[in-house]
Amino acid sequence: MDEKRQTSEQIAELLVHVGRTSRSEDSRSALTAAQWTCLRFFARANGSTRTPSGFASFQATTRGTASQTVKSLEKIGLVTGTRSDRDRRSVSFDLTDQGHKMLAQDPLRDLIEMIDTLKTADRDRFLATISLLASTLSNRRGLPAFGTCQDCSHFGLSGDTAYCACMAEELAAVDIPKLCASYMPTPRPQSQGDQNGTD
Amino acid sequence: MDEKRQTSEQIAELLVHVGRTSRSEDSRSALTAAQWTCLRFFARANGSTRTPSGFASFQATTRGTASQTVKSLEKIGLVTGTRSDRDRRSVSFDLTDQGHKMLAQDPLRDLIEMIDTLKTADRDRFLATISLLASTLSNRRGLPAFGTCQDCSHFGLSGDTAYCACMAEELAAVDIPKLCASYMPTPRPQSQGDQNGTD
DNA sequence: GCCCTTTAGTTTCGAAGCGATACTAAACTG
DNA sequence: CAGTTTAGTATCGCTTCGAAACTAAAGGGC
């Protein structure tokens, strides 16, 4: 009983600790933690989501702060913005070549490589648990969930073209595995499909 | 192939995200993230470790910064410091009653309760994986490891009294499950470090 | 068509956190 | 008993972030 509680505390603290130390190795990192997160986010979010507002809600910060972060990345040439045609207020950002080059030096690489060395089964279980924690946490906090289009309840296939019911439009193939701010989790029937391929 | 890499990236980002959103719910939290971490640390570290220096190395920050954080907690009455008799330079901090009361509202509670609801097997596996990640990460970064006395290689039992080979003294029962800055992982089969105990 | 509200994005300002530096005092070294 | 190391503190300046005010575009109702 108290044993359980202590284990949970330990896990929580380790989670925070690992997250914290992974974000920006020391302060001699090329970018700040917020800048890295933004760069990563823009690399992984779909067109209508990689905007200042999208990043603001992803980071649970204000639009003003998010705008500053984006602007700083634009100033050093890592991202470029283009105004949307459908909505002339909206600006969508893309990584430049330099941006991609910088992303290759993401301090998170250390952690990622370390996770890569885990056994496949361990990694999958770990992913399942942390996903659960993340989604439960964010909707307990009232924060919007972020997920990929392919996992979204707005997602549909008619023939061989993907479709987003939320945008009410066709979905480019490249956007299917990307993050979307309008993500709605599909009611899921508990995970199955074990793959017993060990690493 | 690339599937694996993508899973690892996803895990790493979720880790950072969960850590980040758990640390301080918004900014209307009573304390800052650093203050919460300090309070938590002082609640869990043993007498010779819950000092400004101990917290500094735990947080991988400077002693100056750590000192400020501690001072701010002292000013609002959550911790009190007492000078050590053995070393008159050193100050050990304890939580006051108010400090314990505050800790009960730790924003990390949310996450802890959530982890409590996991199945025991899942929780244990999760702990094993994240512990591995945390320790690998910290010694890749050259950061000192923190662990409990009972898991430490300096720990010993002679009869029914616990003993710390590092401090060269008896260990109070209450300190056995606590964090120590002088923690040395017990040699796992394969690790070959210098056993030069003095630092 | 026109007004009113909402939303995307930006700018400015003030507060707070943190790192660097310099300092005091106590403990070790030889 | 000098010289060095270590614990802790105080100060300064930079950076970051949130709050609030603002512009401009879109939507809604009539």
PDB file of C-alpha atoms in Angstrom, chain A residues 40-41 43-47 50 146-152 155 162 171-180 183, chain B residues 3 6 9-10 13:
ATOM      1  CA  ARG A  40      10.534  19.853 -32.970  1.00  0.00           C
ATOM      2  CA  PHE A  41       6.876  20.721 -32.977  1.00  0.00           C
ATOM      3  CA  ALA A  43       8.815  19.445 -37.756  1.00  0.00           C
ATOM      4  CA  ARG A  44       6.090  17.118 -36.625  1.00  0.00           C
ATOM      5  CA  ALA A  45       2.844  19.063 -36.936  1.00  0.00           C
ATOM      6  CA  ASN A  46       0.644  19.347 -39.994  1.00  0.00           C
ATOM      7  CA  GLY A  47       0.224  22.527 -42.019  1.00  0.00           C
ATOM      8  CA  ARG A  50       2.367  24.543 -37.098  1.00  0.00           C
ATOM      9  CA  PHE A 146      -2.338  16.502 -29.555  1.00  0.00           C
ATOM     10  CA  GLY A 147      -2.206  13.428 -31.712  1.00  0.00           C
ATOM     11  CA  THR A 148      -1.593  12.328 -35.247  1.00  0.00           C
ATOM     12  CA  CYS A 149      -4.212  12.456 -37.965  1.00  0.00           C
ATOM     13  CA  GLN A 150      -4.071   8.713 -38.460  1.00  0.00           C
ATOM     14  CA  ASP A 151      -5.111   8.167 -34.855  1.00  0.00           C
ATOM     15  CA  CYS A 152      -7.793  10.827 -34.967  1.00  0.00           C
ATOM     16  CA  PHE A 155      -9.725  10.641 -39.942  1.00  0.00           C
ATOM     17  CA  ALA A 162      -7.437  10.210 -46.790  1.00  0.00           C
ATOM     18  CA  LEU A 171      -5.669  15.067 -46.341  1.00  0.00           C
ATOM     19  CA  ALA A 172      -2.261  15.127 -47.981  1.00  0.00           C
ATOM     20  CA  ALA A 173      -0.405  11.871 -47.536  1.00  0.00           C
ATOM     21  CA  VAL A 174       2.458  13.657 -45.858  1.00  0.00           C
ATOM     22  CA  ASP A 175       0.167  15.009 -43.156  1.00  0.00           C
ATOM     23  CA  ILE A 176      -1.283  11.676 -42.110  1.00  0.00           C
ATOM     24  CA  PRO A 177       1.359  10.837 -39.504  1.00  0.00           C
ATOM     25  CA  LYS A 178       1.609  14.401 -38.269  1.00  0.00           C
ATOM     26  CA  LEU A 179       0.375  16.152 -35.176  1.00  0.00           C
ATOM     27  CA  CYS A 180      -2.851  18.092 -35.334  1.00  0.00           C
ATOM     28  CA  TYR A 183      -7.010  15.869 -32.721  1.00  0.00           C
TER      29      TYR A 183
ATOM     30  CA  GLU B   3       9.412   2.501 -37.196  1.00  0.00           C
ATOM     31  CA  GLN B   6       9.818   6.984 -34.685  1.00  0.00           C
ATOM     32  CA  GLU B   9      11.118   9.938 -30.731  1.00  0.00           C
ATOM     33  CA  GLN B  10       7.534   9.776 -29.696  1.00  0.00           C
ATOM     34  CA  GLU B  13       8.757  13.853 -26.646  1.00  0.00           C
TER      35      GLU B  13
END
